[in-house]
Amino acid sequence: MSTTTSTETSARFSAFDRTTSIWGPITLGLGLLISLAAALYAAFGAGMGVTPLELVTAVGAVLATFGIIAVIEPVSYFPILGRSAMYQAFLIGNIANKLLPAAIVAQANLGEKPGTRRAELIAGSAIIGAVLVHITTLILFVGVLGTWLVGMLPAPLIATARSYILPAIFGAVVLQSVLAMKSRRTTIVAVIVAAVIVFVVVPLAPGLTYFATALAVIITIAASWFARSKAPQAPVEPAAGESAQATRISEPTH
Amino acid sequence: MVVAAVDPGSTDITPLIHHPVLWASAVGVFAVVILQSVIYFKAIRKAAPAADLTPAQVSSSVRSGAVAAIGPSLAVALIAISLLPLFGTPAVLTRIGLVGSAAFDVAAAGISAGTQGAQLGGPTYTQKIFALAFAAMTIGGLAWMLTALILTPILSKGDAKLRKVNPAVMAIVPTAALLGAFFTLAFQEVLKSPVHLVTMLASAAAMGVCLLLAHKLRLPWLREWGLGMSIIVALSAAFLMTAAA
């Protein structure tokens, strides 16, 4: 550092901040627009006869279920990722299972902890490395090999994979979430609320089917809030607490 | 050939899931990710001396990130392959591979199909249901991008206030939302048929074994492979049950 003047240092950082605060949002926004265009084309452009009301209903049911998580995740990742890497992470996805470990390993290799400018640059570099590997794997193993493999498999096998993929995913995800969240109270509340809604409320009032999941989410949040332990929480070291929480809430989503 | 085969009521979804427009958007998203990485790499290289980082250290960070991502990337690839019959290559590459995640996107697709009284994968899974499910899970996933776009500048300016949100709220709300959603989705599957029930139990059991072994034998990689392996085990169980019937 002795050879670098402080003006030069801050000039380099502000150049970095300028580039990433312009190109970060532009690239993330581009990804958003391309995805939106594909979604709208599938619904309205491909001759499928989906009406705007049908799409709004479906999107509404999805957002009513997951919308609150979509707001909370970015807030809880921010302290670990830092501003510039936020635009990388939310374009690329797989944050908790891939990007965060990559960033933390790279920081540890250079003896840096999250929160400094140096750590931010290291995290950005590590994410770039992770992206290269991820994209290559996806194109090779899923795009080429996977597509070929699925084309080779006999039709009954494909039919089974299609029909039973939901329970095959949800069984594992439910167990993983329960163990990752480590919250017995909320788990019990969620089991009771979900069971009452699926096995009692919906059979009695079939009109609620569309929004059963959203309803369960809202009631589980409210009930868990009132059933929460009122004991004052032990003060946790902020960085550790935040990263633990980010890992926790993100397991089953992004 | 593709356009001619489009038929909203048909359960042969192949013409739609491999539609050229979906392929074009998948290529587009990959191109944007690569563009972003190039821009960021240049910016990081320029700023590096100010943070006391040599070019060699930047390269080694890229390398450590790449190495750390090999396991998780292969694990995601396995999950993605198992979803190819349901959603097709372009949708899986963009939604499951990038941007989204298996659990969220499958849940979102299932919820969307439900608003039409249909189920994913079964006899009610027509081209129209795929179109609606794909559109709704994509637009639902955009909520994350949108909040990241809106909240990042706010958090980096005056983040103190937002970060001081009651820690109990931050701890309870996401946990309750996720558990409430996934238990409801799981119970709804149970109602569909006994095969659905057993498939789900097989999946949970396989995940339990993976997590237990990961813990006992100190094999952290088993954790990230857990979902992919559970899907394979559960689908094998489903296949044996339906083949025997």
Short mmCIF file of C-alpha atoms in Angstrom, two decimals:
data_model
loop_
_atom_site.label_atom_id
_atom_site.label_comp_id
_atom_site.label_asym_id
_atom_site.label_seq_id
_atom_site.Cartn_x
_atom_site.Cartn_y
_atom_site.Cartn_z
CA MET A 1 0.00 0.00 0.00
CA SER A 2 2.94 2.34 0.61
CA THR A 3 3.44 2.79 -3.13
CA THR A 4 -0.18 3.70 -3.76
CA THR A 5 -1.45 7.11 -2.79
CA SER A 6 -4.81 7.30 -1.10
CA THR A 7 -6.23 9.41 -3.94
CA GLU A 8 -5.26 6.78 -6.45
CA THR A 9 -6.78 4.08 -4.25
CA SER A 10 -10.09 5.85 -3.91
CA ALA A 11 -10.11 6.66 -7.64
CA ARG A 12 -9.73 2.97 -8.44
CA PHE A 13 -12.52 2.04 -6.06
CA SER A 14 -14.88 4.69 -7.38
CA ALA A 15 -14.19 3.50 -10.93
CA PHE A 16 -15.13 -0.01 -9.81
CA ASP A 17 -18.26 1.27 -8.05
CA ARG A 18 -19.24 3.26 -11.14
CA THR A 19 -18.82 0.30 -13.50
CA THR A 20 -20.66 -2.17 -11.29
CA SER A 21 -23.46 0.23 -10.31
CA ILE A 22 -24.14 0.83 -14.02
CA TRP A 23 -23.51 -2.61 -15.50
CA GLY A 24 -24.75 -4.63 -12.55
CA PRO A 25 -28.32 -3.32 -12.83
CA ILE A 26 -28.18 -3.32 -16.65
CA THR A 27 -27.20 -6.99 -16.87
CA LEU A 28 -29.59 -8.06 -14.11
CA GLY A 29 -32.33 -6.01 -15.80
CA LEU A 30 -31.54 -7.61 -19.18
CA GLY A 31 -31.82 -11.07 -17.65
CA LEU A 32 -35.15 -10.03 -16.17
CA LEU A 33 -36.49 -8.70 -19.49
CA ILE A 34 -35.41 -11.75 -21.51
CA SER A 35 -37.06 -14.07 -18.97
CA LEU A 36 -40.20 -11.95 -18.95
CA ALA A 37 -40.36 -11.96 -22.76
CA ALA A 38 -40.06 -15.77 -22.83
CA ALA A 39 -42.77 -16.09 -20.19
CA LEU A 40 -45.17 -13.77 -22.01
CA TYR A 41 -44.44 -15.48 -25.33
CA ALA A 42 -45.20 -18.92 -23.90
CA ALA A 43 -48.46 -17.66 -22.42
CA PHE A 44 -49.75 -15.39 -25.16
CA GLY A 45 -47.57 -15.71 -28.27
CA ALA A 46 -47.49 -19.45 -28.84
CA GLY A 47 -51.20 -19.87 -29.51
CA MET A 48 -51.90 -21.58 -26.21
CA GLY A 49 -55.05 -19.62 -25.48
CA VAL A 50 -53.94 -18.57 -22.00
CA THR A 51 -56.02 -15.55 -20.98
CA PRO A 52 -54.53 -12.62 -19.05
CA LEU A 53 -56.83 -13.48 -16.14
CA GLU A 54 -55.52 -17.06 -16.04
CA LEU A 55 -51.92 -15.85 -15.99
CA VAL A 56 -52.66 -13.24 -13.31
CA THR A 57 -54.37 -15.90 -11.18
CA ALA A 58 -51.41 -18.30 -11.53
CA VAL A 59 -48.80 -15.60 -10.86
CA GLY A 60 -50.88 -14.30 -7.96
CA ALA A 61 -51.00 -17.76 -6.38
CA VAL A 62 -47.20 -18.10 -6.77
CA LEU A 63 -46.44 -14.62 -5.41
CA ALA A 64 -48.87 -15.00 -2.51
CA THR A 65 -46.85 -18.07 -1.53
CA PHE A 66 -43.29 -16.94 -2.17
CA GLY A 67 -43.43 -13.15 -2.53
CA ILE A 68 -42.38 -12.47 1.04
CA ILE A 69 -39.32 -14.71 0.70
CA ALA A 70 -38.38 -12.88 -2.49
CA VAL A 71 -38.18 -9.67 -0.47
CA ILE A 72 -36.41 -11.09 2.55
CA GLU A 73 -33.68 -13.04 0.72
CA PRO A 74 -32.05 -10.04 -0.95
CA VAL A 75 -32.06 -8.17 2.37
CA SER A 76 -30.42 -11.04 4.22
CA TYR A 77 -27.76 -11.73 1.55
CA PHE A 78 -26.69 -8.11 1.20
CA PRO A 79 -24.32 -7.98 4.19
CA ILE A 80 -22.40 -11.04 2.98
CA LEU A 81 -22.33 -10.32 -0.74
CA GLY A 82 -21.88 -6.57 -0.79
CA ARG A 83 -23.40 -4.24 -3.39
CA SER A 84 -21.58 -5.27 -6.56
CA ALA A 85 -21.96 -9.04 -6.03
CA MET A 86 -25.71 -8.69 -5.40
CA TYR A 87 -26.18 -8.09 -9.14
CA GLN A 88 -24.12 -11.17 -9.95
CA ALA A 89 -25.82 -13.41 -7.40
CA PHE A 90 -29.42 -12.62 -8.30
CA LEU A 91 -28.76 -13.05 -12.01
CA ILE A 92 -26.98 -16.37 -11.57
CA GLY A 93 -28.98 -18.03 -8.78
CA ASN A 94 -27.91 -21.03 -6.69
CA ILE A 95 -26.58 -18.51 -4.17
CA ALA A 96 -26.50 -20.50 -0.94
CA ASN A 97 -25.39 -23.81 -2.37
CA LYS A 98 -22.77 -22.52 -4.77
CA LEU A 99 -21.93 -18.82 -4.87
CA LEU A 100 -21.54 -18.19 -1.14
CA PRO A 101 -19.30 -21.23 -0.53
CA ALA A 102 -17.17 -20.24 -3.55
CA ALA A 103 -16.81 -16.66 -2.25
CA ILE A 104 -16.03 -17.76 1.30
CA VAL A 105 -13.41 -20.31 0.21
CA ALA A 106 -11.66 -17.72 -1.95
CA GLN A 107 -11.72 -15.16 0.88
CA ALA A 108 -10.35 -17.68 3.34
CA ASN A 109 -7.53 -18.60 0.93
CA LEU A 110 -6.37 -14.98 1.00
CA GLY A 111 -7.08 -14.52 4.70
CA GLU A 112 -9.95 -12.08 4.23
CA LYS A 113 -13.32 -11.83 5.99
CA PRO A 114 -16.59 -10.54 4.46
CA GLY A 115 -17.18 -6.81 4.79
CA THR A 116 -13.99 -5.23 3.43
CA ARG A 117 -13.38 -3.84 -0.06
CA ARG A 118 -10.71 -6.50 -0.58
CA ALA A 119 -13.20 -9.22 0.37
CA GLU A 120 -15.74 -7.74 -2.06
CA LEU A 121 -13.29 -8.01 -4.96
CA ILE A 122 -12.27 -11.53 -3.98
CA ALA A 123 -15.93 -12.58 -3.76
CA GLY A 124 -16.59 -11.07 -7.18
CA SER A 125 -13.65 -13.01 -8.67
CA ALA A 126 -14.73 -16.26 -7.02
CA ILE A 127 -18.28 -15.84 -8.34
CA ILE A 128 -16.88 -15.39 -11.86
CA GLY A 129 -14.95 -18.65 -11.48
CA ALA A 130 -18.05 -20.42 -10.15
CA VAL A 131 -20.09 -19.09 -13.08
CA LEU A 132 -17.61 -20.42 -15.63
CA VAL A 133 -17.76 -23.91 -14.13
CA HIS A 134 -21.52 -23.80 -13.68
CA ILE A 135 -22.28 -22.69 -17.23
CA THR A 136 -19.92 -25.28 -18.71
CA THR A 137 -21.48 -28.04 -16.59
CA LEU A 138 -25.01 -26.98 -17.53
CA ILE A 139 -24.32 -26.84 -21.26
CA LEU A 140 -22.35 -30.12 -21.34
CA PHE A 141 -24.21 -32.29 -18.84
CA VAL A 142 -27.76 -30.94 -19.07
CA GLY A 143 -27.98 -29.30 -22.49
CA VAL A 144 -26.07 -31.97 -24.45
CA LEU A 145 -25.72 -35.19 -22.44
CA GLY A 146 -28.96 -34.87 -20.45
CA THR A 147 -31.10 -34.08 -23.46
CA TRP A 148 -29.56 -37.02 -25.34
CA LEU A 149 -30.03 -39.32 -22.33
CA VAL A 150 -33.69 -38.37 -21.87
CA GLY A 151 -34.24 -38.98 -25.60
CA MET A 152 -32.76 -42.47 -25.23
CA LEU A 153 -34.79 -43.55 -22.20
CA PRO A 154 -37.89 -45.71 -22.82
CA ALA A 155 -41.21 -43.85 -22.81
CA PRO A 156 -42.66 -45.50 -19.65
CA LEU A 157 -39.63 -44.33 -17.66
CA ILE A 158 -40.08 -40.76 -18.90
CA ALA A 159 -43.78 -40.91 -18.09
CA THR A 160 -42.99 -41.97 -14.51
CA ALA A 161 -40.38 -39.24 -14.13
CA ARG A 162 -42.95 -36.69 -15.29
CA SER A 163 -45.83 -37.90 -13.16
CA TYR A 164 -43.99 -38.37 -9.89
CA ILE A 165 -41.30 -35.67 -9.95
CA LEU A 166 -43.25 -33.45 -7.54
CA PRO A 167 -43.48 -35.89 -4.63
CA ALA A 168 -39.90 -36.98 -5.43
CA ILE A 169 -38.72 -33.41 -4.88
CA PHE A 170 -41.03 -32.29 -2.07
CA GLY A 171 -40.27 -35.27 0.20
CA ALA A 172 -36.57 -34.45 0.28
CA VAL A 173 -37.08 -30.67 0.36
CA VAL A 174 -39.48 -30.82 3.32
CA LEU A 175 -37.08 -32.92 5.38
CA GLN A 176 -34.10 -30.78 4.38
CA SER A 177 -35.95 -27.56 5.28
CA VAL A 178 -37.11 -28.87 8.64
CA LEU A 179 -33.57 -29.95 9.57
CA ALA A 180 -31.95 -26.80 8.18
CA MET A 181 -34.32 -24.39 9.91
CA LYS A 182 -33.83 -26.01 13.31
CA SER A 183 -37.03 -24.45 14.60
CA ARG A 184 -39.25 -26.99 16.33
CA ARG A 185 -42.04 -24.55 17.15
CA THR A 186 -42.41 -23.25 13.60
CA THR A 187 -42.21 -26.79 12.23
CA ILE A 188 -45.06 -27.96 14.47
CA VAL A 189 -47.15 -24.91 13.58
CA ALA A 190 -46.50 -25.47 9.86
CA VAL A 191 -47.45 -29.16 10.01
CA ILE A 192 -50.70 -28.43 11.82
CA VAL A 193 -51.69 -25.50 9.61
CA ALA A 194 -50.85 -27.34 6.38
CA ALA A 195 -52.67 -30.50 7.50
CA VAL A 196 -55.80 -28.59 8.53
CA ILE A 197 -55.87 -26.68 5.25
CA VAL A 198 -55.22 -29.65 2.95
CA PHE A 199 -57.25 -32.32 4.77
CA VAL A 200 -60.08 -30.25 6.30
CA VAL A 201 -60.52 -26.74 4.88
CA VAL A 202 -60.06 -27.43 1.15
CA PRO A 203 -62.35 -30.51 1.07
CA LEU A 204 -65.01 -28.40 2.83
CA ALA A 205 -64.48 -25.29 0.68
CA PRO A 206 -63.08 -26.43 -2.70
CA GLY A 207 -63.09 -22.83 -3.91
CA LEU A 208 -59.99 -22.25 -1.77
CA THR A 209 -57.92 -24.87 -3.67
CA TYR A 210 -56.12 -22.28 -5.81
CA PHE A 211 -54.83 -20.40 -2.85
CA ALA A 212 -54.34 -23.24 -0.38
CA THR A 213 -50.56 -22.81 -0.31
CA ALA A 214 -50.70 -19.04 0.03
CA LEU A 215 -53.27 -19.34 2.79
CA ALA A 216 -51.08 -21.85 4.64
CA VAL A 217 -48.08 -19.54 4.34
CA ILE A 218 -49.94 -16.53 5.77
CA ILE A 219 -51.50 -18.48 8.64
CA THR A 220 -48.22 -20.24 9.46
CA ILE A 221 -46.41 -16.89 9.62
CA ALA A 222 -49.08 -15.37 11.86
CA ALA A 223 -49.36 -18.40 14.14
CA SER A 224 -45.57 -18.82 14.43
CA TRP A 225 -45.28 -15.16 15.29
CA PHE A 226 -47.74 -15.44 18.16
CA ALA A 227 -46.29 -18.77 19.29
CA ARG A 228 -42.70 -17.53 19.22
CA SER A 229 -40.48 -17.86 22.21
CA LYS A 230 -40.59 -14.55 24.05
CA ALA A 231 -37.26 -15.13 25.79
CA PRO A 232 -34.77 -12.43 24.81
CA GLN A 233 -32.43 -13.72 22.14
CA ALA A 234 -28.80 -14.07 23.05
CA PRO A 235 -26.83 -11.37 21.27
CA VAL A 236 -25.10 -12.96 18.30
CA GLU A 237 -22.08 -11.77 16.47
CA PRO A 238 -23.68 -9.96 13.51
CA ALA A 239 -21.69 -11.50 10.64
CA ALA A 240 -22.10 -15.02 11.94
CA GLY A 241 -25.78 -14.53 12.66
CA GLU A 242 -26.49 -13.05 9.27
CA SER A 243 -24.67 -15.68 7.30
CA ALA A 244 -26.25 -18.46 9.30
CA GLN A 245 -29.65 -17.01 8.57
CA ALA A 246 -28.96 -16.55 4.90
CA THR A 247 -27.90 -20.15 4.55
CA ARG A 248 -30.96 -21.22 6.44
CA ILE A 249 -33.65 -19.40 4.57
CA SER A 250 -32.18 -20.05 1.19
CA GLU A 251 -31.87 -23.82 1.25
CA PRO A 252 -35.06 -24.60 -0.59
CA THR A 253 -35.38 -21.49 -2.74
CA HIS A 254 -32.57 -19.59 -4.41
CA MET B 1 -42.66 -28.04 -38.10
CA VAL B 2 -42.71 -26.76 -34.55
CA VAL B 3 -45.40 -24.17 -35.06
CA ALA B 4 -47.63 -26.64 -36.90
CA ALA B 5 -47.62 -29.03 -33.93
CA VAL B 6 -48.69 -26.40 -31.39
CA ASP B 7 -51.98 -27.45 -29.86
CA PRO B 8 -53.04 -26.16 -26.43
CA GLY B 9 -55.04 -29.29 -25.62
CA SER B 10 -52.36 -31.79 -26.59
CA THR B 11 -50.52 -33.70 -23.86
CA ASP B 12 -47.55 -34.04 -26.21
CA ILE B 13 -45.72 -31.01 -24.88
CA THR B 14 -42.53 -31.62 -26.92
CA PRO B 15 -43.30 -29.03 -29.62
CA LEU B 16 -43.74 -26.30 -27.01
CA ILE B 17 -40.98 -27.16 -24.53
CA HIS B 18 -38.43 -27.10 -27.36
CA HIS B 19 -39.93 -24.05 -29.03
CA PRO B 20 -37.31 -21.88 -30.79
CA VAL B 21 -38.38 -18.81 -28.79
CA LEU B 22 -37.65 -20.62 -25.49
CA TRP B 23 -34.27 -21.73 -26.87
CA ALA B 24 -33.51 -18.15 -27.94
CA SER B 25 -34.31 -16.83 -24.48
CA ALA B 26 -32.13 -19.50 -22.85
CA VAL B 27 -29.21 -18.51 -25.11
CA GLY B 28 -29.95 -14.87 -24.29
CA VAL B 29 -29.81 -15.40 -20.52
CA PHE B 30 -26.54 -17.34 -20.81
CA ALA B 31 -25.10 -14.56 -22.97
CA VAL B 32 -26.08 -11.93 -20.38
CA VAL B 33 -24.42 -13.92 -17.59
CA ILE B 34 -21.22 -14.23 -19.62
CA LEU B 35 -21.31 -10.53 -20.53
CA GLN B 36 -21.70 -9.61 -16.87
CA SER B 37 -18.80 -11.84 -15.84
CA VAL B 38 -16.51 -10.26 -18.46
CA ILE B 39 -17.44 -6.71 -17.38
CA TYR B 40 -16.98 -7.56 -13.69
CA PHE B 41 -13.68 -9.32 -14.32
CA LYS B 42 -12.27 -6.26 -16.07
CA ALA B 43 -13.55 -3.94 -13.32
CA ILE B 44 -12.10 -6.16 -10.58
CA ARG B 45 -8.71 -6.35 -12.31
CA LYS B 46 -8.59 -2.55 -12.53
CA ALA B 47 -9.58 -2.02 -8.89
CA ALA B 48 -7.42 -4.83 -7.51
CA PRO B 49 -4.23 -2.82 -6.77
CA ALA B 50 -6.26 -0.45 -4.58
CA ALA B 51 -7.30 -3.40 -2.42
CA ASP B 52 -3.77 -4.75 -2.26
CA LEU B 53 -4.56 -7.63 -4.60
CA THR B 54 -2.07 -8.76 -7.21
CA PRO B 55 -3.28 -10.01 -10.62
CA ALA B 56 -2.11 -13.47 -9.52
CA GLN B 57 -4.32 -13.27 -6.43
CA VAL B 58 -7.32 -12.27 -8.56
CA SER B 59 -6.68 -15.24 -10.84
CA SER B 60 -6.28 -17.57 -7.89
CA SER B 61 -9.61 -16.31 -6.47
CA VAL B 62 -11.30 -17.05 -9.78
CA ARG B 63 -9.71 -20.50 -9.64
CA SER B 64 -10.80 -21.21 -6.05
CA GLY B 65 -14.34 -20.12 -6.94
CA ALA B 66 -14.28 -22.46 -9.93
CA VAL B 67 -13.01 -25.43 -7.94
CA ALA B 68 -15.50 -24.83 -5.11
CA ALA B 69 -18.32 -24.77 -7.66
CA ILE B 70 -17.56 -28.14 -9.31
CA GLY B 71 -19.45 -30.28 -6.77
CA PRO B 72 -22.51 -28.04 -6.43
CA SER B 73 -22.69 -27.55 -10.21
CA LEU B 74 -22.72 -31.29 -10.87
CA ALA B 75 -25.32 -31.76 -8.13
CA VAL B 76 -27.53 -29.10 -9.75
CA ALA B 77 -26.98 -30.79 -13.14
CA LEU B 78 -28.33 -34.09 -11.80
CA ILE B 79 -31.49 -32.40 -10.46
CA ALA B 80 -31.87 -30.50 -13.73
CA ILE B 81 -31.65 -33.69 -15.83
CA SER B 82 -34.44 -35.27 -13.78
CA LEU B 83 -36.65 -32.30 -14.64
CA LEU B 84 -35.96 -32.39 -18.39
CA PRO B 85 -38.96 -34.65 -19.20
CA LEU B 86 -41.26 -32.25 -17.38
CA PHE B 87 -40.05 -28.83 -18.55
CA GLY B 88 -37.73 -29.46 -21.54
CA THR B 89 -34.14 -28.32 -22.04
CA PRO B 90 -34.42 -24.53 -22.48
CA ALA B 91 -36.75 -23.99 -19.51
CA VAL B 92 -34.63 -26.25 -17.28
CA LEU B 93 -31.38 -24.55 -18.30
CA THR B 94 -32.66 -21.08 -17.49
CA ARG B 95 -35.02 -21.74 -14.57
CA ILE B 96 -33.39 -24.64 -12.68
CA GLY B 97 -29.79 -24.11 -13.87
CA LEU B 98 -29.59 -20.35 -13.64
CA VAL B 99 -31.75 -17.76 -11.88
CA GLY B 100 -34.20 -20.07 -10.10
CA SER B 101 -33.95 -23.33 -8.22
CA ALA B 102 -35.54 -26.77 -8.39
CA ALA B 103 -37.65 -26.48 -5.25
CA PHE B 104 -39.06 -23.02 -6.00
CA ASP B 105 -39.71 -23.57 -9.69
CA VAL B 106 -41.33 -26.97 -9.29
CA ALA B 107 -43.49 -25.63 -6.45
CA ALA B 108 -44.45 -22.59 -8.52
CA ALA B 109 -45.27 -24.74 -11.55
CA GLY B 110 -47.38 -27.07 -9.41
CA ILE B 111 -49.28 -24.16 -7.85
CA SER B 112 -49.92 -22.63 -11.30
CA ALA B 113 -51.18 -25.91 -12.74
CA GLY B 114 -53.45 -26.15 -9.70
CA THR B 115 -55.17 -22.87 -10.60
CA GLN B 116 -56.41 -24.71 -13.73
CA GLY B 117 -57.37 -27.82 -11.78
CA ALA B 118 -54.54 -29.65 -13.56
CA GLN B 119 -51.51 -31.60 -12.37
CA LEU B 120 -47.96 -31.51 -13.68
CA GLY B 121 -46.91 -34.55 -15.66
CA GLY B 122 -50.22 -36.43 -15.62
CA PRO B 123 -52.99 -36.73 -18.21
CA THR B 124 -54.08 -33.13 -17.50
CA TYR B 125 -50.58 -31.77 -18.30
CA THR B 126 -51.28 -30.21 -21.69
CA GLN B 127 -49.27 -27.71 -23.72
CA LYS B 128 -51.44 -24.96 -22.28
CA ILE B 129 -50.71 -26.03 -18.69
CA PHE B 130 -46.98 -26.11 -19.43
CA ALA B 131 -47.21 -22.64 -20.98
CA LEU B 132 -49.05 -21.26 -17.97
CA ALA B 133 -46.76 -22.99 -15.44
CA PHE B 134 -43.62 -21.86 -17.25
CA ALA B 135 -44.88 -18.27 -17.49
CA ALA B 136 -45.97 -18.13 -13.85
CA MET B 137 -42.80 -19.69 -12.40
CA THR B 138 -40.66 -17.37 -14.52
CA ILE B 139 -42.61 -14.24 -13.56
CA GLY B 140 -42.67 -15.40 -9.92
CA GLY B 141 -38.88 -15.84 -10.07
CA LEU B 142 -38.54 -12.31 -11.42
CA ALA B 143 -39.70 -11.08 -8.01
CA TRP B 144 -36.25 -11.96 -6.62
CA MET B 145 -34.47 -10.10 -9.44
CA LEU B 146 -36.78 -7.13 -9.04
CA THR B 147 -36.33 -6.85 -5.27
CA ALA B 148 -32.56 -7.25 -5.69
CA LEU B 149 -32.61 -4.44 -8.29
CA ILE B 150 -34.70 -2.16 -6.07
CA LEU B 151 -33.27 -2.98 -2.65
CA THR B 152 -29.54 -3.12 -3.45
CA PRO B 153 -29.10 0.66 -3.98
CA ILE B 154 -31.30 1.36 -0.96
CA LEU B 155 -29.39 -1.08 1.25
CA SER B 156 -26.03 0.28 0.18
CA LYS B 157 -27.05 3.87 0.94
CA GLY B 158 -28.96 3.81 4.18
CA ASP B 159 -28.96 0.14 4.95
CA ALA B 160 -28.64 0.66 8.70
CA LYS B 161 -32.40 1.03 9.13
CA LEU B 162 -33.38 -1.96 7.00
CA ARG B 163 -30.71 -4.15 8.55
CA LYS B 164 -32.01 -3.32 12.00
CA VAL B 165 -35.38 -4.86 11.21
CA ASN B 166 -36.51 -6.78 14.25
CA PRO B 167 -34.30 -9.91 14.23
CA ALA B 168 -37.26 -12.01 15.37
CA VAL B 169 -39.11 -11.02 12.18
CA MET B 170 -36.14 -11.95 10.04
CA ALA B 171 -35.82 -15.27 11.83
CA ILE B 172 -39.46 -16.34 11.96
CA VAL B 173 -41.11 -15.03 8.79
CA PRO B 174 -38.97 -16.78 6.14
CA THR B 175 -38.85 -20.01 8.13
CA ALA B 176 -42.61 -20.04 8.63
CA ALA B 177 -43.27 -19.13 4.99
CA LEU B 178 -41.06 -21.90 3.62
CA LEU B 179 -42.24 -24.61 5.98
CA GLY B 180 -45.90 -23.62 5.53
CA ALA B 181 -45.54 -23.71 1.74
CA PHE B 182 -43.64 -26.98 1.45
CA PHE B 183 -45.74 -28.90 3.98
CA THR B 184 -48.91 -27.83 2.15
CA LEU B 185 -47.46 -28.84 -1.22
CA ALA B 186 -46.30 -32.17 0.21
CA PHE B 187 -49.69 -32.96 1.80
CA GLN B 188 -51.44 -32.13 -1.48
CA GLU B 189 -49.26 -34.74 -3.21
CA VAL B 190 -50.21 -37.32 -0.57
CA LEU B 191 -53.87 -36.95 -1.54
CA LYS B 192 -53.25 -37.72 -5.20
CA SER B 193 -52.57 -41.47 -4.92
CA PRO B 194 -50.86 -44.07 -2.73
CA VAL B 195 -47.99 -44.15 -5.24
CA HIS B 196 -47.51 -40.41 -4.71
CA LEU B 197 -47.43 -40.98 -0.97
CA VAL B 198 -44.83 -43.76 -1.13
CA THR B 199 -42.74 -41.82 -3.67
CA MET B 200 -42.63 -38.89 -1.28
CA LEU B 201 -41.74 -41.05 1.71
CA ALA B 202 -38.95 -42.69 -0.35
CA SER B 203 -37.62 -39.24 -1.23
CA ALA B 204 -37.66 -38.07 2.39
CA ALA B 205 -36.06 -41.32 3.57
CA ALA B 206 -33.27 -41.05 0.97
CA MET B 207 -32.61 -37.45 2.02
CA GLY B 208 -32.57 -38.55 5.67
CA VAL B 209 -29.96 -41.21 4.92
CA CYS B 210 -27.83 -38.74 2.93
CA LEU B 211 -27.93 -36.12 5.70
CA LEU B 212 -27.23 -38.72 8.39
CA LEU B 213 -24.25 -40.14 6.51
CA ALA B 214 -23.01 -36.65 5.72
CA HIS B 215 -23.08 -35.90 9.43
CA LYS B 216 -21.72 -39.21 10.76
CA LEU B 217 -19.01 -39.77 8.17
CA ARG B 218 -18.21 -36.06 7.79
CA LEU B 219 -18.94 -36.02 4.08
CA PRO B 220 -20.21 -32.49 3.42
CA TRP B 221 -20.54 -33.17 -0.33
CA LEU B 222 -23.33 -35.66 0.43
CA ARG B 223 -25.43 -32.72 1.60
CA GLU B 224 -25.43 -31.00 -1.77
CA TRP B 225 -25.98 -34.32 -3.60
CA GLY B 226 -28.85 -35.22 -1.27
CA LEU B 227 -31.67 -33.74 -3.37
CA GLY B 228 -30.45 -35.25 -6.65
CA MET B 229 -30.00 -38.69 -5.10
CA SER B 230 -33.37 -38.55 -3.34
CA ILE B 231 -35.08 -37.73 -6.64
CA ILE B 232 -33.44 -40.74 -8.33
CA VAL B 233 -34.35 -43.08 -5.43
CA ALA B 234 -37.95 -41.80 -5.26
CA LEU B 235 -38.51 -41.98 -9.03
CA SER B 236 -37.10 -45.53 -9.08
CA ALA B 237 -39.57 -46.46 -6.33
CA ALA B 238 -42.40 -44.87 -8.32
CA PHE B 239 -41.34 -46.75 -11.46
CA LEU B 240 -41.23 -50.10 -9.66
CA MET B 241 -44.68 -49.49 -8.16
CA THR B 242 -46.30 -48.44 -11.46
CA ALA B 243 -44.55 -51.21 -13.42
CA ALA B 244 -45.75 -53.81 -10.91
CA ALA B 245 -49.33 -52.55 -10.99
#
